[in-house]
Short mmCIF file of C-alpha atoms in Angstrom, two decimals:
data_model
loop_
_atom_site.label_atom_id
_atom_site.label_comp_id
_atom_site.label_asym_id
_atom_site.label_seq_id
_atom_site.Cartn_x
_atom_site.Cartn_y
_atom_site.Cartn_z
CA MET Z 1 54.89 88.43 164.61
CA GLY Z 2 52.72 91.40 163.54
CA ILE Z 3 49.35 90.92 161.88
CA HIS Z 4 50.77 92.03 158.52
CA SER Z 5 53.66 89.61 158.76
CA GLU Z 6 51.31 86.79 159.75
CA PHE Z 7 49.25 87.30 156.59
CA VAL Z 8 52.36 87.64 154.41
CA SER Z 9 53.67 84.35 155.86
CA ARG Z 10 50.42 82.65 154.85
CA LEU Z 11 50.70 84.23 151.42
CA HIS Z 12 54.23 82.89 151.02
CA ALA Z 13 53.02 79.42 152.05
CA ALA Z 14 50.27 79.43 149.40
CA PRO Z 15 50.87 77.95 145.93
CA GLN Z 16 50.25 81.20 144.01
CA ARG Z 17 53.21 83.06 142.53
CA GLY Z 18 53.21 86.27 140.59
CA VAL Z 19 54.76 89.44 139.27
CA PHE Z 20 54.12 92.80 140.93
CA ALA Z 21 54.09 96.15 139.12
CA VAL Z 22 53.66 99.34 141.15
CA THR Z 23 53.96 103.02 140.31
CA GLY Z 24 53.22 106.23 142.20
CA GLY Z 25 53.24 104.30 145.48
CA GLY Z 26 53.39 100.75 146.75
CA GLY Z 27 56.97 100.70 147.97
CA GLU Z 28 55.85 99.72 151.47
CA LEU Z 29 53.92 96.77 150.01
CA LEU Z 30 57.03 95.41 148.28
CA GLY Z 31 59.03 95.93 151.48
CA GLU Z 32 56.42 94.01 153.49
CA LEU Z 33 56.46 91.11 151.02
CA LEU Z 34 60.24 90.90 150.89
CA SER Z 35 60.85 91.33 154.62
CA VAL Z 36 59.13 88.07 155.53
CA GLY Z 37 60.88 84.76 154.88
CA GLY Z 38 59.71 82.77 151.88
CA ALA Z 39 59.23 85.74 149.54
CA SER Z 40 60.66 83.78 146.60
CA ASN Z 41 57.65 81.46 146.87
CA THR Z 42 55.36 84.38 146.01
CA VAL Z 43 57.34 87.06 144.19
CA LEU Z 44 58.64 86.04 140.77
CA ASP Z 45 59.56 89.62 139.92
CA ALA Z 46 58.71 93.17 140.95
CA ARG Z 47 58.64 96.18 138.65
CA VAL Z 48 58.56 99.84 139.69
CA PRO Z 49 58.01 101.77 136.43
CA TYR Z 50 58.05 105.31 137.85
CA ALA Z 51 59.21 107.06 134.67
CA ALA Z 52 56.54 107.51 132.01
CA THR Z 53 58.79 105.74 129.51
CA ALA Z 54 59.22 102.80 131.89
CA LEU Z 55 55.45 102.45 132.29
CA SER Z 56 54.97 102.59 128.52
CA GLU Z 57 57.62 99.91 128.09
CA LEU Z 58 55.88 97.65 130.61
CA LEU Z 59 52.49 98.05 128.92
CA GLY Z 60 53.71 98.01 125.34
CA ALA Z 61 51.97 101.34 124.75
CA THR Z 62 51.59 104.76 126.37
CA PRO Z 63 48.56 104.89 128.70
CA GLU Z 64 46.22 107.86 128.48
CA GLN Z 65 46.50 108.32 132.27
CA ALA Z 66 49.13 106.94 134.63
CA CYS Z 67 46.71 106.57 137.54
CA SER Z 68 43.47 105.01 136.32
CA ALA Z 69 41.49 101.80 136.37
CA GLU Z 70 42.52 101.12 132.79
CA THR Z 71 46.22 101.46 133.60
CA ALA Z 72 46.07 99.35 136.78
CA CYS Z 73 44.33 96.52 134.93
CA ALA Z 74 46.76 96.77 132.03
CA MET Z 75 49.67 96.63 134.49
CA ALA Z 76 48.19 93.53 136.13
CA MET Z 77 47.74 91.85 132.73
CA ALA Z 78 51.28 92.74 131.64
CA ALA Z 79 52.58 91.42 134.97
CA TYR Z 80 50.57 88.22 134.52
CA GLN Z 81 51.98 87.68 131.03
CA HIS Z 82 55.48 88.22 132.41
CA ALA Z 83 54.78 85.66 135.14
CA ILE Z 84 53.88 83.12 132.44
CA ALA Z 85 57.15 83.87 130.66
CA LEU Z 86 59.04 83.23 133.89
CA ASP Z 87 57.21 80.08 135.05
CA ASP Z 88 54.79 78.57 132.53
CA SER Z 89 54.79 75.18 134.28
CA ARG Z 90 52.39 76.46 136.95
CA ARG Z 91 50.08 78.69 134.92
CA ALA Z 92 47.00 77.92 137.05
CA ASP Z 93 48.78 79.34 140.13
CA LEU Z 94 50.20 82.46 138.48
CA PHE Z 95 48.98 86.03 138.91
CA GLY Z 96 49.87 89.58 137.98
CA PHE Z 97 49.31 92.44 140.42
CA GLY Z 98 49.15 96.06 139.29
CA LEU Z 99 49.05 99.17 141.48
CA THR Z 100 49.07 102.79 140.39
CA ALA Z 101 48.68 105.63 142.86
CA SER Z 102 48.62 109.39 143.06
CA LEU Z 103 49.62 110.24 146.64
CA ALA Z 104 50.78 113.22 148.66
CA THR Z 105 54.05 114.64 147.37
CA THR Z 106 56.24 117.73 147.53
CA ARG Z 107 54.46 119.45 144.64
CA ILE Z 108 50.88 120.69 144.54
CA LYS Z 109 48.44 118.24 142.94
CA ARG Z 110 45.17 119.33 141.35
CA GLY Z 111 43.53 115.90 141.20
CA ALA Z 112 42.33 113.68 144.01
CA HIS Z 113 44.75 111.47 145.88
CA ARG Z 114 43.76 108.00 144.76
CA VAL Z 115 44.87 104.46 144.09
CA HIS Z 116 43.84 101.79 141.62
CA LEU Z 117 44.80 98.16 142.20
CA ALA Z 118 44.21 95.14 139.95
CA LEU Z 119 44.82 91.41 140.03
CA GLN Z 120 44.92 89.21 136.95
CA THR Z 121 44.84 85.41 136.97
CA ALA Z 122 44.15 82.81 134.30
CA GLY Z 123 40.44 82.98 135.00
CA SER Z 124 39.67 86.31 136.68
CA THR Z 125 40.24 90.04 136.72
CA PHE Z 126 39.81 92.14 139.88
CA HIS Z 127 39.92 95.91 140.20
CA TRP Z 128 39.77 98.05 143.35
CA HIS Z 129 39.71 101.84 143.66
CA LEU Z 130 40.05 104.15 146.63
CA SER Z 131 39.90 107.95 146.59
CA LEU Z 132 41.74 109.35 149.60
CA GLU Z 133 40.44 112.29 151.59
CA ARG Z 134 42.77 115.24 151.15
CA ASP Z 135 44.88 116.26 154.15
CA ALA Z 136 43.66 113.28 156.20
CA ARG Z 137 47.19 111.77 156.15
CA ASP Z 138 50.72 112.64 155.16
CA ARG Z 139 52.61 110.67 152.51
CA ALA Z 140 53.79 108.08 155.02
CA GLY Z 141 50.22 107.62 156.27
CA GLU Z 142 48.91 107.17 152.73
CA GLU Z 143 51.63 104.62 151.96
CA ALA Z 144 50.81 102.68 155.14
CA LEU Z 145 47.12 102.61 154.24
CA LEU Z 146 47.95 101.58 150.68
CA CYS Z 147 50.06 98.67 151.95
CA VAL Z 148 47.19 97.30 154.05
CA LEU Z 149 44.72 97.79 151.19
CA ALA Z 150 47.00 95.97 148.75
CA LEU Z 151 47.43 93.03 151.14
CA ARG Z 152 43.65 92.82 151.58
CA CYS Z 153 43.19 92.85 147.81
CA LEU Z 154 45.74 90.08 147.39
CA GLY Z 155 43.94 88.08 150.04
CA GLU Z 156 40.57 88.54 148.33
CA GLY Z 157 41.82 87.78 144.84
CA LEU Z 158 43.85 84.74 145.88
CA THR Z 159 41.17 83.46 148.34
CA LEU Z 160 43.39 83.93 151.38
CA PRO Z 161 41.21 85.64 154.03
CA ALA Z 162 43.04 88.68 155.39
CA LYS Z 163 41.86 90.09 158.73
CA LEU Z 164 43.51 93.43 158.18
CA ASP Z 165 41.69 96.59 159.26
CA LEU Z 166 41.60 99.59 156.92
CA ASP Z 167 41.68 102.89 158.79
CA LEU Z 168 39.36 104.83 156.47
CA THR Z 169 37.63 108.13 157.10
CA PRO Z 170 33.81 108.29 156.86
CA HIS Z 171 34.20 109.75 153.36
CA GLU Z 172 36.37 106.93 152.00
CA THR Z 173 35.05 103.73 150.41
CA VAL Z 174 36.83 101.00 148.50
CA GLU Z 175 35.10 100.31 145.19
CA ARG Z 176 35.44 96.83 143.70
CA GLN Z 177 34.90 95.12 140.34
CA HIS Z 178 35.42 91.45 139.55
CA ILE Z 179 34.74 89.00 136.74
CA ASP Z 180 35.32 85.27 136.36
CA ALA Z 181 35.80 84.74 132.64
CA PRO Z 182 34.05 82.06 130.58
CA THR Z 183 36.27 79.12 129.65
CA ALA Z 184 36.53 80.16 126.01
CA TRP Z 185 37.83 83.61 126.97
CA GLN Z 186 40.44 81.95 129.17
CA GLU Z 187 41.51 79.72 126.28
CA VAL Z 188 41.93 82.74 124.00
CA LEU Z 189 44.07 84.46 126.63
CA ALA Z 190 46.12 81.28 127.12
CA GLY Z 191 46.61 80.89 123.36
CA SER Z 192 45.03 77.44 123.15
CA LEU Z 193 42.16 78.95 121.14
CA GLU Z 194 42.77 81.59 118.46
CA ALA Z 195 39.32 83.16 118.53
CA THR Z 196 35.86 82.64 119.98
CA PRO Z 197 32.39 84.03 119.26
CA VAL Z 198 31.07 86.07 122.17
CA GLN Z 199 27.55 86.87 121.08
CA GLY Z 200 25.29 86.79 118.04
CA PRO Z 201 25.55 84.20 115.26
CA ASP Z 202 28.66 82.03 115.67
CA GLU Z 203 29.19 81.27 111.97
CA ARG Z 204 32.70 81.95 110.73
CA PRO Z 205 32.86 85.63 109.67
CA GLU Z 206 32.96 86.59 106.01
CA VAL Z 207 33.14 90.33 106.69
CA MET Z 208 35.09 91.34 109.79
CA PHE Z 209 35.50 94.69 111.50
CA PRO Z 210 38.56 94.56 113.80
CA GLY Z 211 38.85 97.31 116.39
CA ALA Z 212 39.20 98.37 119.99
CA PHE Z 213 35.69 99.92 120.14
CA ASN Z 214 36.66 101.90 123.22
CA PRO Z 215 33.94 103.05 123.04
CA LEU Z 216 31.73 101.90 120.17
CA HIS Z 217 30.35 104.96 118.36
CA SER Z 218 28.21 106.11 115.45
CA GLY Z 219 31.09 105.91 113.00
CA HIS Z 220 31.69 102.22 113.74
CA LEU Z 221 28.00 101.39 113.39
CA GLY Z 222 27.63 103.38 110.19
CA MET Z 223 30.65 101.69 108.62
CA ALA Z 224 29.25 98.27 109.54
CA ARG Z 225 25.82 99.05 108.07
CA LEU Z 226 27.31 100.23 104.78
CA ALA Z 227 29.64 97.22 104.62
CA GLU Z 228 26.68 94.87 105.09
CA ALA Z 229 24.79 96.66 102.30
CA LEU Z 230 27.76 96.44 99.93
CA ALA Z 231 28.67 92.82 100.68
CA GLY Z 232 25.20 91.47 101.30
CA LYS Z 233 26.62 89.68 104.34
CA ALA Z 234 26.55 90.27 108.08
CA VAL Z 235 29.51 92.00 109.72
CA SER Z 236 31.33 90.43 112.66
CA PHE Z 237 33.14 92.75 115.08
CA GLU Z 238 36.50 91.45 116.31
CA ILE Z 239 38.25 92.60 119.49
CA CYS Z 240 41.80 91.40 120.02
CA LEU Z 241 43.17 90.89 123.53
CA ASN Z 242 46.66 91.98 122.50
CA SER Z 243 46.38 94.49 119.68
CA VAL Z 244 49.46 96.08 118.16
CA ASP Z 245 50.43 99.37 119.86
CA LYS Z 246 47.87 98.93 122.68
CA PRO Z 247 48.09 97.60 126.26
CA PRO Z 248 46.78 94.03 126.68
CA LEU Z 249 43.08 93.76 127.51
CA ASN Z 250 41.73 92.14 130.67
CA TYR Z 251 38.43 90.35 131.23
CA LEU Z 252 36.67 93.40 132.70
CA ALA Z 253 37.61 95.42 129.62
CA LEU Z 254 36.46 92.65 127.31
CA GLU Z 255 33.12 92.36 129.10
CA ARG Z 256 32.56 96.12 129.00
CA ARG Z 257 33.34 96.36 125.30
CA ALA Z 258 31.21 93.35 124.31
CA THR Z 259 28.13 94.63 126.16
CA GLN Z 260 28.12 97.81 124.03
CA PHE Z 261 26.84 95.82 121.06
CA ASP Z 262 23.24 94.88 120.39
CA ALA Z 263 22.67 91.22 121.28
CA SER Z 264 21.94 90.37 117.65
CA MET Z 265 25.37 91.57 116.46
CA SER Z 266 28.19 89.11 115.93
CA VAL Z 267 31.18 89.81 118.21
CA TRP Z 268 34.40 87.77 118.43
CA PHE Z 269 37.40 87.87 120.76
CA SER Z 270 40.80 86.80 119.42
CA ASN Z 271 44.48 86.73 120.19
CA ARG Z 272 45.46 87.52 116.59
CA PRO Z 273 47.03 91.01 116.70
CA THR Z 274 48.23 91.38 113.10
CA PHE Z 275 46.10 91.24 110.00
CA LEU Z 276 48.17 88.36 108.64
CA GLU Z 277 47.40 86.35 111.77
CA LYS Z 278 43.72 87.27 111.50
CA ALA Z 279 43.74 86.20 107.84
CA ARG Z 280 45.27 82.83 108.72
CA THR Z 281 42.49 82.27 111.27
CA PHE Z 282 39.74 83.62 108.97
CA PRO Z 283 40.88 82.98 105.36
CA GLY Z 284 38.83 84.67 102.68
CA VAL Z 285 37.46 87.33 104.99
CA GLN Z 286 36.95 90.95 103.96
CA PHE Z 287 38.30 93.37 106.59
CA ILE Z 288 36.67 96.71 107.30
CA VAL Z 289 39.42 99.26 108.00
CA GLY Z 290 40.02 102.97 108.23
CA ILE Z 291 42.69 104.49 106.03
CA ASP Z 292 44.99 105.01 109.04
CA THR Z 293 44.90 101.27 109.78
CA LEU Z 294 45.59 100.44 106.15
CA VAL Z 295 48.66 102.71 106.19
CA ARG Z 296 49.99 100.76 109.18
CA ILE Z 297 49.39 97.47 107.35
CA GLY Z 298 51.67 98.74 104.58
CA ASP Z 299 54.29 100.27 106.89
CA PRO Z 300 57.56 98.26 107.06
CA HIS Z 301 57.95 99.44 110.68
CA TYR Z 302 55.42 96.78 111.73
CA TYR Z 303 57.49 94.10 110.03
CA GLY Z 304 60.77 94.83 111.78
CA ASP Z 305 61.58 97.53 109.19
CA ASP Z 306 62.03 94.71 106.67
CA VAL Z 307 60.42 95.57 103.31
CA ALA Z 308 60.81 92.03 101.98
CA ARG Z 309 59.05 90.63 105.04
CA ARG Z 310 56.27 93.22 104.58
CA ASN Z 311 55.87 92.22 100.94
CA ASP Z 312 55.77 88.51 101.81
CA ALA Z 313 53.01 89.19 104.36
CA LEU Z 314 50.94 91.17 101.85
CA HIS Z 315 51.28 88.47 99.21
CA GLU Z 316 50.18 85.86 101.75
CA LEU Z 317 47.14 88.00 102.58
CA ALA Z 318 46.28 87.95 98.87
CA ASP Z 319 46.88 84.18 98.63
CA LEU Z 320 44.52 83.67 101.59
CA GLY Z 321 41.79 85.42 99.62
CA CYS Z 322 41.45 88.37 101.98
CA SER Z 323 40.56 91.92 101.02
CA PHE Z 324 39.92 95.34 102.59
CA LEU Z 325 36.93 97.66 102.54
CA VAL Z 326 38.59 101.03 103.20
CA PHE Z 327 37.02 104.13 104.73
CA GLY Z 328 38.68 107.56 104.60
CA ARG Z 329 39.40 109.59 107.68
CA ALA Z 330 39.30 113.24 108.66
CA ALA Z 331 42.72 114.88 108.91
CA ASP Z 332 44.00 118.32 109.90
CA ASP Z 333 44.26 119.31 106.25
CA GLY Z 334 41.05 117.71 105.02
CA PHE Z 335 40.06 114.10 104.42
CA THR Z 336 42.55 111.30 103.76
CA THR Z 337 41.79 108.71 101.07
CA LEU Z 338 43.71 105.96 99.26
CA ALA Z 339 44.91 108.48 96.68
CA ASP Z 340 46.70 110.43 99.42
CA CYS Z 341 48.74 107.45 100.62
CA ASP Z 342 51.91 105.85 99.30
CA LEU Z 343 51.04 102.17 99.59
CA PRO Z 344 52.45 98.99 98.02
CA GLU Z 345 50.66 97.98 94.81
CA VAL Z 346 49.86 94.52 96.14
CA LEU Z 347 48.01 96.10 99.09
CA VAL Z 348 46.12 98.62 96.94
CA ALA Z 349 44.99 95.73 94.71
CA LEU Z 350 43.24 94.18 97.72
CA CYS Z 351 41.27 97.34 98.51
CA GLN Z 352 37.74 98.49 97.78
CA GLU Z 353 37.35 102.14 98.78
CA VAL Z 354 34.27 103.84 100.16
CA SER Z 355 34.12 107.42 98.93
CA GLN Z 356 33.64 110.41 101.21
CA ALA Z 357 30.37 111.10 99.39
CA ASP Z 358 29.09 107.66 100.36
CA PHE Z 359 30.18 107.80 103.98
CA ARG Z 360 31.79 110.19 106.41
CA ASP Z 361 31.51 110.25 110.20
CA ASP Z 362 34.23 112.02 112.17
CA ALA Z 363 33.39 110.48 115.55
CA SER Z 364 36.52 109.50 117.48
CA SER Z 365 36.80 107.02 120.35
CA SER Z 366 39.73 108.88 121.88
CA ALA Z 367 37.87 112.20 121.75
CA ILE Z 368 34.82 110.60 123.35
CA ARG Z 369 36.97 109.20 126.17
CA ILE Z 370 38.47 112.62 126.82
CA GLU Z 371 35.06 114.33 126.77
CA THR Z 372 33.35 111.83 129.06
CA ASP Z 373 36.36 111.16 131.33
CA LEU Z 374 34.60 108.13 132.79
CA PRO Z 375 36.56 105.67 134.96
CA ARG Z 376 36.84 102.31 133.29
CA PRO Z 377 38.79 99.10 133.94
CA GLY Z 378 40.50 98.84 130.57
#
């Protein structure tokens, strides 16, 4: 039995089971796992979302880059959630493994050959990255190296020591990130806790600013300051693990986003993706939103294209005593305000608008990410 097969046999004998998602490479890894007896003890499912549409379907949203730390971690989280759907009786032993690679191919590539790998469990997120030296190997050689690296990562993340040598050049180094999440974060991910304070005062929020904050910028901070002045109450920032139209967040991403805020600021994590769910968890709260978010709240598309269901949700928001502080947003043809939008009357009645004269900041998280192009795990 070869050294790879010996490790895979030990992996199959371990209690952990999971779902694998690989794209751009990783075929040899799946072959290695499936070629050794007992694979059904480890592999609940394997996904190979090579097409861009397939990857978007797996993640629940279109990633900004196919081969990145963010995408690998999102793949691992999506795989982990799928593992729970397949075998919830053994949640403590479940994992999701994500791998996205950009390897040698028949067409010319401008970027570096690289691979990002991630492992998600109930309590931890791991991320590994390796940039491959150009022309050091052919495609088969890169796949072989990737297989060994992936097995080593599985061994590390699942605490199964793997004595597998990586044949790296002097210019190649595996970079690693890892976090063991606090219990409350784990409970939010598991759904046993709807929301938890992360830092700052832990009183129930009265004014809440939901967002991705990827990254936090001057516009967010300015909106919060004005909201506090208008309401006379502190603002709590809320980051949802599974926001609508976005890939699920992992613990590394949550940690990175929370540490952007000053320690005195109130920050919460939740698993409440829709505003109705947030309102049920935080009745009476005033939400800070941009006009684009408000338009989505009033869009029947987010209610299964059912206008009656949309209307019922908006009426329940009103019954729960919730309201919206609405900020306009720059658009190609000017600046969008409430007057420019066709919204249900019941929703408009819940809104207090901040005029462009009182506040305007055109900073954009997506533009900042493009400009900085920094690697990030989620």
